[in-house]
Amino acid sequence: MKRGHYVTEAIILESFDFGESDRILGFCTRDFGKVKGIAKGARRSRKRFVGRLEPASSIKLFFHYNEKSELVRVDDAALINGFDGLRGDMEIFTAACYLVELTGAFTRPGDSQPEVFSLLKSFLSFMDNGGEALLLCRFFEVKLLSLLGYMPGFDDCVSCGEVVSSPVGGELFRFSPIKGGLLCRGCVVTGEKAVGLSAGTARFLQAVERMGPDKLHRLRPGALFTEEAGPLLDTFIKIRLGHGLKTKSFMEQMQSINPGAY
Ligand SMILES: [Zn+2]
């Protein structure tokens, strides 16, 4: 990027106060990947910024880039969609913030990934329109991992490459979150750490990966999917990132207090 003024569409990933009157922001932009910036005087200039710099909002971002600074200077922001439907309910809002935090954690400044921007925007919109929050989180995880080339395969053994045609040990495949794929019979006995995965859940995950985001609402998973895919994706993502996510632990806490949450 050359020094100068730019305009792009962006989703706000994070937003926090800095000093007396400024705000530090993280964006997932349509044209420039992840961008970090500072909105000087944002807390004083209510006219320019108020209500437009909240996480999980979609905005038209006007900024100035200078290669000498790690942060771009945010000159203006015009709200495109505040996704107000997400903000009245703590559980739904936390789920939306999880999508945002996950996107931020898996992307780096400088990588232009318009598909990631579109994916995040679509899923915030699905959630805003009353989609099932937890299921949307799972679908989003699969789509994001797939876009970034991290989605595990479910055909060959990740350890030795052999085709895994039938489940190992009763009804279940064995999935290694550390290696990121299925294990064959031989690799399971050699002591690989693995979690159980039914053929149905493996097929369902593949279907989610293949299907366009706007068609995903047609998929209705059974209880087994939630039971198996949840822990599998959670562990896999944690290992990939090398750390947990704040919003994910908050969602887990809310679920432990109220098992009916989400
Ligand atoms: Zn193997």
mmCIF file of C-alpha atoms and ligand atoms in Angstrom:
data_model
loop_
_atom_site.group_PDB
_atom_site.id
_atom_site.type_symbol
_atom_site.label_atom_id
_atom_site.label_comp_id
_atom_site.label_asym_id
_atom_site.label_seq_id
_atom_site.Cartn_x
_atom_site.Cartn_y
_atom_site.Cartn_z
ATOM 1 C CA MET A 1 0.000 0.000 0.000
ATOM 2 C CA LYS A 2 1.327 3.465 -0.867
ATOM 3 C CA ARG A 3 1.098 6.436 1.422
ATOM 4 C CA GLY A 4 -2.240 8.186 0.919
ATOM 5 C CA HIS A 5 -5.988 8.300 1.506
ATOM 6 C CA TYR A 6 -8.153 5.229 1.044
ATOM 7 C CA VAL A 7 -11.811 4.267 1.264
ATOM 8 C CA THR A 8 -13.080 0.743 1.798
ATOM 9 C CA GLU A 9 -15.856 -1.200 3.443
ATOM 10 C CA ALA A 10 -14.944 -2.717 6.796
ATOM 11 C CA ILE A 11 -16.261 -4.710 9.736
ATOM 12 C CA ILE A 12 -15.033 -3.481 13.106
ATOM 13 C CA LEU A 13 -13.151 -6.258 14.883
ATOM 14 C CA GLU A 14 -12.161 -4.371 18.004
ATOM 15 C CA SER A 15 -12.521 -0.925 19.438
ATOM 16 C CA PHE A 16 -11.103 0.440 22.653
ATOM 17 C CA ASP A 17 -10.373 3.807 24.238
ATOM 18 C CA PHE A 18 -6.847 5.119 24.100
ATOM 19 C CA GLY A 19 -5.553 8.090 26.076
ATOM 20 C CA GLU A 20 -7.808 11.039 26.748
ATOM 21 C CA SER A 21 -9.868 11.113 23.618
ATOM 22 C CA ASP A 22 -8.654 8.613 21.005
ATOM 23 C CA ARG A 23 -9.784 5.181 20.026
ATOM 24 C CA ILE A 24 -7.753 2.235 18.736
ATOM 25 C CA LEU A 25 -9.563 0.068 16.207
ATOM 26 C CA GLY A 26 -9.122 -3.185 14.336
ATOM 27 C CA PHE A 27 -10.907 -3.760 11.025
ATOM 28 C CA CYS A 28 -11.517 -6.598 8.624
ATOM 29 C CA THR A 29 -11.610 -4.668 5.359
ATOM 30 C CA ARG A 30 -12.920 -5.688 1.956
ATOM 31 C CA ASP A 31 -9.854 -4.448 0.068
ATOM 32 C CA PHE A 32 -6.866 -4.419 2.432
ATOM 33 C CA GLY A 33 -7.316 -7.394 4.770
ATOM 34 C CA LYS A 34 -6.900 -6.688 8.452
ATOM 35 C CA VAL A 35 -6.131 -3.052 9.279
ATOM 36 C CA LYS A 36 -5.366 -1.445 12.625
ATOM 37 C CA GLY A 37 -6.007 2.220 13.126
ATOM 38 C CA ILE A 38 -6.442 5.141 15.448
ATOM 39 C CA ALA A 39 -9.384 7.524 15.443
ATOM 40 C CA LYS A 40 -7.986 10.687 16.956
ATOM 41 C CA GLY A 41 -10.441 12.648 19.029
ATOM 42 C CA ALA A 42 -13.071 9.949 18.459
ATOM 43 C CA ARG A 43 -14.520 10.411 21.915
ATOM 44 C CA ARG A 44 -14.759 14.167 21.516
ATOM 45 C CA SER A 45 -15.967 14.285 17.961
ATOM 46 C CA ARG A 46 -19.387 12.750 18.507
ATOM 47 C CA LYS A 47 -20.596 14.124 15.200
ATOM 48 C CA ARG A 48 -18.075 12.186 13.156
ATOM 49 C CA PHE A 49 -17.813 8.877 14.949
ATOM 50 C CA VAL A 50 -20.535 8.299 17.512
ATOM 51 C CA GLY A 51 -22.244 4.921 17.157
ATOM 52 C CA ARG A 52 -20.118 4.035 14.158
ATOM 53 C CA LEU A 53 -17.147 2.465 15.860
ATOM 54 C CA GLU A 54 -18.784 -0.420 17.705
ATOM 55 C CA PRO A 55 -17.458 -3.962 17.211
ATOM 56 C CA ALA A 56 -19.352 -6.073 14.685
ATOM 57 C CA SER A 57 -20.602 -3.016 12.763
ATOM 58 C CA SER A 58 -20.193 -2.636 9.041
ATOM 59 C CA ILE A 59 -18.880 0.768 7.974
ATOM 60 C CA LYS A 60 -17.475 2.716 5.073
ATOM 61 C CA LEU A 61 -13.989 3.493 6.317
ATOM 62 C CA PHE A 62 -11.986 6.536 5.265
ATOM 63 C CA PHE A 63 -8.367 6.317 6.338
ATOM 64 C CA HIS A 64 -4.875 7.584 5.698
ATOM 65 C CA TYR A 65 -1.946 5.202 5.408
ATOM 66 C CA ASN A 66 1.612 6.178 6.218
ATOM 67 C CA GLU A 67 4.266 3.461 6.075
ATOM 68 C CA LYS A 68 6.021 5.024 9.072
ATOM 69 C CA SER A 69 3.119 4.155 11.381
ATOM 70 C CA GLU A 70 1.759 0.753 12.357
ATOM 71 C CA LEU A 71 -1.674 2.302 12.703
ATOM 72 C CA VAL A 72 -3.616 3.961 9.916
ATOM 73 C CA ARG A 73 -5.308 7.247 10.757
ATOM 74 C CA VAL A 74 -9.079 6.886 10.705
ATOM 75 C CA ASP A 75 -10.444 10.065 9.141
ATOM 76 C CA ASP A 76 -14.120 9.191 8.982
ATOM 77 C CA ALA A 77 -16.571 6.333 9.258
ATOM 78 C CA ALA A 78 -20.037 6.068 7.746
ATOM 79 C CA LEU A 79 -22.272 3.391 9.206
ATOM 80 C CA ILE A 80 -23.474 0.856 6.635
ATOM 81 C CA ASN A 81 -25.085 -1.661 8.995
ATOM 82 C CA GLY A 82 -25.001 -1.579 12.795
ATOM 83 C CA PHE A 83 -26.585 -5.080 12.921
ATOM 84 C CA ASP A 84 -28.902 -3.840 15.668
ATOM 85 C CA GLY A 85 -30.582 -7.247 15.989
ATOM 86 C CA LEU A 86 -27.365 -8.586 17.523
ATOM 87 C CA ARG A 87 -27.186 -6.054 20.288
ATOM 88 C CA GLY A 88 -30.297 -6.595 22.388
ATOM 89 C CA ASP A 89 -29.373 -10.072 23.592
ATOM 90 C CA MET A 90 -26.166 -10.841 25.486
ATOM 91 C CA GLU A 91 -25.874 -14.406 24.156
ATOM 92 C CA ILE A 92 -26.365 -13.449 20.544
ATOM 93 C CA PHE A 93 -24.062 -10.458 20.825
ATOM 94 C CA THR A 94 -21.326 -12.607 22.381
ATOM 95 C CA ALA A 95 -21.701 -15.116 19.542
ATOM 96 C CA ALA A 96 -21.352 -12.271 17.025
ATOM 97 C CA CYS A 97 -18.265 -11.024 18.870
ATOM 98 C CA TYR A 98 -16.869 -14.542 18.678
ATOM 99 C CA LEU A 99 -17.124 -14.481 14.860
ATOM 100 C CA VAL A 100 -15.315 -11.160 14.918
ATOM 101 C CA GLU A 101 -12.599 -12.299 17.346
ATOM 102 C CA LEU A 102 -12.061 -15.547 15.434
ATOM 103 C CA THR A 103 -11.629 -13.622 12.175
ATOM 104 C CA GLY A 104 -9.158 -11.260 13.812
ATOM 105 C CA ALA A 105 -7.187 -14.143 15.291
ATOM 106 C CA PHE A 106 -6.885 -16.006 11.997
ATOM 107 C CA THR A 107 -5.934 -13.036 9.807
ATOM 108 C CA ARG A 108 -2.873 -10.819 9.616
ATOM 109 C CA PRO A 109 -2.430 -7.209 8.551
ATOM 110 C CA GLY A 110 -1.364 -6.938 4.945
ATOM 111 C CA ASP A 111 -3.129 -10.061 3.621
ATOM 112 C CA SER A 112 -5.909 -8.963 1.312
ATOM 113 C CA GLN A 113 -8.754 -11.448 1.707
ATOM 114 C CA PRO A 114 -12.031 -10.093 0.344
ATOM 115 C CA GLU A 115 -13.652 -13.540 0.757
ATOM 116 C CA VAL A 116 -13.027 -13.422 4.500
ATOM 117 C CA PHE A 117 -14.649 -9.989 4.677
ATOM 118 C CA SER A 118 -17.687 -11.232 2.719
ATOM 119 C CA LEU A 119 -17.983 -14.341 4.868
ATOM 120 C CA LEU A 120 -17.926 -12.362 8.107
ATOM 121 C CA LYS A 121 -20.417 -9.824 6.801
ATOM 122 C CA SER A 122 -22.803 -12.568 5.627
ATOM 123 C CA PHE A 123 -22.709 -14.408 8.942
ATOM 124 C CA LEU A 124 -23.248 -11.244 11.001
ATOM 125 C CA SER A 125 -26.225 -10.580 8.801
ATOM 126 C CA PHE A 126 -27.601 -14.157 9.257
ATOM 127 C CA MET A 127 -27.282 -13.762 13.018
ATOM 128 C CA ASP A 128 -28.794 -10.278 12.893
ATOM 129 C CA ASN A 129 -31.784 -11.775 11.087
ATOM 130 C CA GLY A 130 -32.454 -14.304 13.822
ATOM 131 C CA GLY A 131 -30.353 -17.292 12.690
ATOM 132 C CA GLU A 132 -29.436 -19.853 15.332
ATOM 133 C CA ALA A 133 -26.342 -18.334 16.973
ATOM 134 C CA LEU A 134 -24.411 -21.431 18.042
ATOM 135 C CA LEU A 135 -25.032 -23.308 14.810
ATOM 136 C CA LEU A 136 -23.951 -20.241 12.822
ATOM 137 C CA CYS A 137 -20.742 -20.128 14.877
ATOM 138 C CA ARG A 138 -20.014 -23.749 13.910
ATOM 139 C CA PHE A 139 -20.774 -23.152 10.244
ATOM 140 C CA PHE A 140 -18.636 -20.007 10.294
ATOM 141 C CA GLU A 141 -15.710 -21.882 11.830
ATOM 142 C CA VAL A 142 -15.834 -24.466 9.051
ATOM 143 C CA LYS A 143 -16.164 -21.871 6.282
ATOM 144 C CA LEU A 144 -13.358 -19.688 7.674
ATOM 145 C CA LEU A 145 -10.981 -22.622 8.198
ATOM 146 C CA SER A 146 -11.767 -23.806 4.705
ATOM 147 C CA LEU A 147 -11.171 -20.374 3.114
ATOM 148 C CA LEU A 148 -7.824 -20.058 4.864
ATOM 149 C CA GLY A 149 -6.780 -23.587 3.909
ATOM 150 C CA TYR A 150 -6.894 -25.008 7.443
ATOM 151 C CA MET A 151 -9.956 -27.221 7.196
ATOM 152 C CA PRO A 152 -9.038 -30.810 7.992
ATOM 153 C CA GLY A 153 -9.630 -33.534 5.431
ATOM 154 C CA PHE A 154 -11.820 -36.531 6.182
ATOM 155 C CA ASP A 155 -10.671 -38.982 3.518
ATOM 156 C CA ASP A 156 -7.061 -39.973 4.187
ATOM 157 C CA CYS A 157 -5.121 -40.682 7.343
ATOM 158 C CA VAL A 158 -3.366 -37.465 8.314
ATOM 159 C CA SER A 159 -0.487 -39.443 9.765
ATOM 160 C CA CYS A 160 0.380 -41.986 7.040
ATOM 161 C CA GLY A 161 -1.787 -40.968 4.079
ATOM 162 C CA GLU A 162 -3.741 -44.216 3.832
ATOM 163 C CA VAL A 163 -7.379 -43.921 2.738
ATOM 164 C CA VAL A 164 -9.643 -44.185 5.771
ATOM 165 C CA SER A 165 -12.651 -45.941 4.308
ATOM 166 C CA SER A 166 -14.341 -47.262 7.418
ATOM 167 C CA PRO A 167 -14.622 -46.072 10.983
ATOM 168 C CA VAL A 168 -12.094 -47.366 13.437
ATOM 169 C CA GLY A 169 -13.231 -48.820 16.750
ATOM 170 C CA GLY A 170 -16.991 -49.355 16.729
ATOM 171 C CA GLU A 171 -19.023 -46.731 14.919
ATOM 172 C CA LEU A 172 -16.557 -43.872 15.055
ATOM 173 C CA PHE A 173 -13.696 -42.448 13.042
ATOM 174 C CA ARG A 174 -10.789 -41.152 15.096
ATOM 175 C CA PHE A 175 -9.822 -37.535 14.545
ATOM 176 C CA SER A 176 -6.548 -36.038 15.717
ATOM 177 C CA PRO A 177 -6.967 -32.343 16.577
ATOM 178 C CA ILE A 178 -3.200 -31.958 16.860
ATOM 179 C CA LYS A 179 -2.461 -33.303 13.381
ATOM 180 C CA GLY A 180 -5.701 -31.955 11.995
ATOM 181 C CA GLY A 181 -7.302 -34.993 10.371
ATOM 182 C CA LEU A 182 -8.530 -38.576 10.562
ATOM 183 C CA LEU A 183 -6.324 -41.400 11.721
ATOM 184 C CA CYS A 184 -6.327 -44.875 10.205
ATOM 185 C CA ARG A 185 -6.477 -48.066 12.254
ATOM 186 C CA GLY A 186 -2.698 -48.427 12.326
ATOM 187 C CA CYS A 187 -2.022 -44.881 13.476
ATOM 188 C CA VAL A 188 -4.666 -45.066 16.193
ATOM 189 C CA VAL A 189 -3.009 -48.061 17.852
ATOM 190 C CA THR A 190 0.366 -46.399 17.792
ATOM 191 C CA GLY A 191 -1.019 -44.080 20.433
ATOM 192 C CA GLU A 192 -2.195 -40.961 18.615
ATOM 193 C CA LYS A 193 -4.410 -38.765 20.751
ATOM 194 C CA ALA A 194 -7.785 -38.645 19.027
ATOM 195 C CA VAL A 195 -11.456 -37.842 19.437
ATOM 196 C CA GLY A 196 -14.377 -39.902 18.146
ATOM 197 C CA LEU A 197 -16.171 -38.767 15.011
ATOM 198 C CA SER A 198 -19.121 -40.486 13.324
ATOM 199 C CA ALA A 199 -19.221 -40.864 9.554
ATOM 200 C CA GLY A 200 -22.390 -38.737 9.565
ATOM 201 C CA THR A 201 -20.686 -35.799 11.267
ATOM 202 C CA ALA A 202 -17.665 -36.048 8.953
ATOM 203 C CA ARG A 203 -20.011 -35.948 5.941
ATOM 204 C CA PHE A 204 -21.958 -33.065 7.431
ATOM 205 C CA LEU A 205 -18.787 -31.021 7.971
ATOM 206 C CA GLN A 206 -17.818 -31.657 4.353
ATOM 207 C CA ALA A 207 -21.270 -30.536 3.209
ATOM 208 C CA VAL A 208 -20.941 -27.297 5.204
ATOM 209 C CA GLU A 209 -17.549 -26.716 3.635
ATOM 210 C CA ARG A 210 -18.872 -27.190 0.077
ATOM 211 C CA MET A 211 -22.114 -25.265 0.386
ATOM 212 C CA GLY A 212 -22.450 -21.522 -0.330
ATOM 213 C CA PRO A 213 -23.075 -19.509 2.886
ATOM 214 C CA ASP A 214 -26.521 -18.377 1.712
ATOM 215 C CA LYS A 215 -27.657 -22.011 1.335
ATOM 216 C CA LEU A 216 -26.433 -23.223 4.717
ATOM 217 C CA HIS A 217 -29.765 -22.556 6.433
ATOM 218 C CA ARG A 218 -31.093 -25.580 4.523
ATOM 219 C CA LEU A 219 -28.808 -27.882 6.510
ATOM 220 C CA ARG A 220 -30.370 -29.236 9.678
ATOM 221 C CA PRO A 221 -27.859 -31.112 11.788
ATOM 222 C CA GLY A 222 -28.850 -33.697 14.372
ATOM 223 C CA ALA A 223 -27.825 -33.701 18.028
ATOM 224 C CA LEU A 224 -24.818 -35.878 17.188
ATOM 225 C CA PHE A 225 -23.319 -33.092 15.053
ATOM 226 C CA THR A 226 -23.467 -30.603 17.932
ATOM 227 C CA GLU A 227 -22.095 -33.205 20.312
ATOM 228 C CA GLU A 228 -19.175 -34.247 18.103
ATOM 229 C CA ALA A 229 -18.343 -31.294 15.874
ATOM 230 C CA GLY A 230 -18.347 -28.770 18.728
ATOM 231 C CA PRO A 231 -15.468 -30.201 20.794
ATOM 232 C CA LEU A 232 -13.606 -31.195 17.636
ATOM 233 C CA LEU A 233 -13.688 -27.690 16.162
ATOM 234 C CA ASP A 234 -12.969 -26.045 19.529
ATOM 235 C CA THR A 235 -9.863 -28.152 20.129
ATOM 236 C CA PHE A 236 -8.685 -27.919 16.540
ATOM 237 C CA ILE A 237 -9.016 -24.108 16.487
ATOM 238 C CA LYS A 238 -7.302 -23.710 19.854
ATOM 239 C CA ILE A 239 -4.365 -25.818 18.672
ATOM 240 C CA ARG A 240 -4.156 -23.943 15.348
ATOM 241 C CA LEU A 241 -4.153 -20.546 17.044
ATOM 242 C CA GLY A 242 -1.955 -21.597 19.937
ATOM 243 C CA HIS A 243 -4.365 -19.910 22.376
ATOM 244 C CA GLY A 244 -8.003 -19.688 23.373
ATOM 245 C CA LEU A 245 -10.368 -16.822 22.611
ATOM 246 C CA LYS A 246 -11.968 -14.549 25.209
ATOM 247 C CA THR A 247 -15.418 -14.616 23.644
ATOM 248 C CA LYS A 248 -15.322 -18.428 23.392
ATOM 249 C CA SER A 249 -14.615 -18.823 27.123
ATOM 250 C CA PHE A 250 -17.363 -16.322 27.856
ATOM 251 C CA MET A 251 -19.806 -18.344 25.730
ATOM 252 C CA GLU A 252 -18.760 -21.507 27.564
ATOM 253 C CA GLN A 253 -19.302 -19.827 30.923
ATOM 254 C CA MET A 254 -22.769 -18.716 29.891
ATOM 255 C CA GLN A 255 -23.573 -22.240 28.711
ATOM 256 C CA SER A 256 -22.388 -23.737 32.000
ATOM 257 C CA ILE A 257 -24.670 -21.366 33.939
ATOM 258 C CA ASN A 258 -27.547 -21.860 31.548
ATOM 259 C CA PRO A 259 -27.275 -25.078 29.502
ATOM 260 C CA GLY A 260 -30.182 -23.850 27.371
ATOM 261 C CA ALA A 261 -28.188 -20.810 26.186
ATOM 262 C CA TYR A 262 -27.802 -20.703 22.417
HETATM 263 ZN ZN ZN B 1 -2.358 -43.853 9.313
#
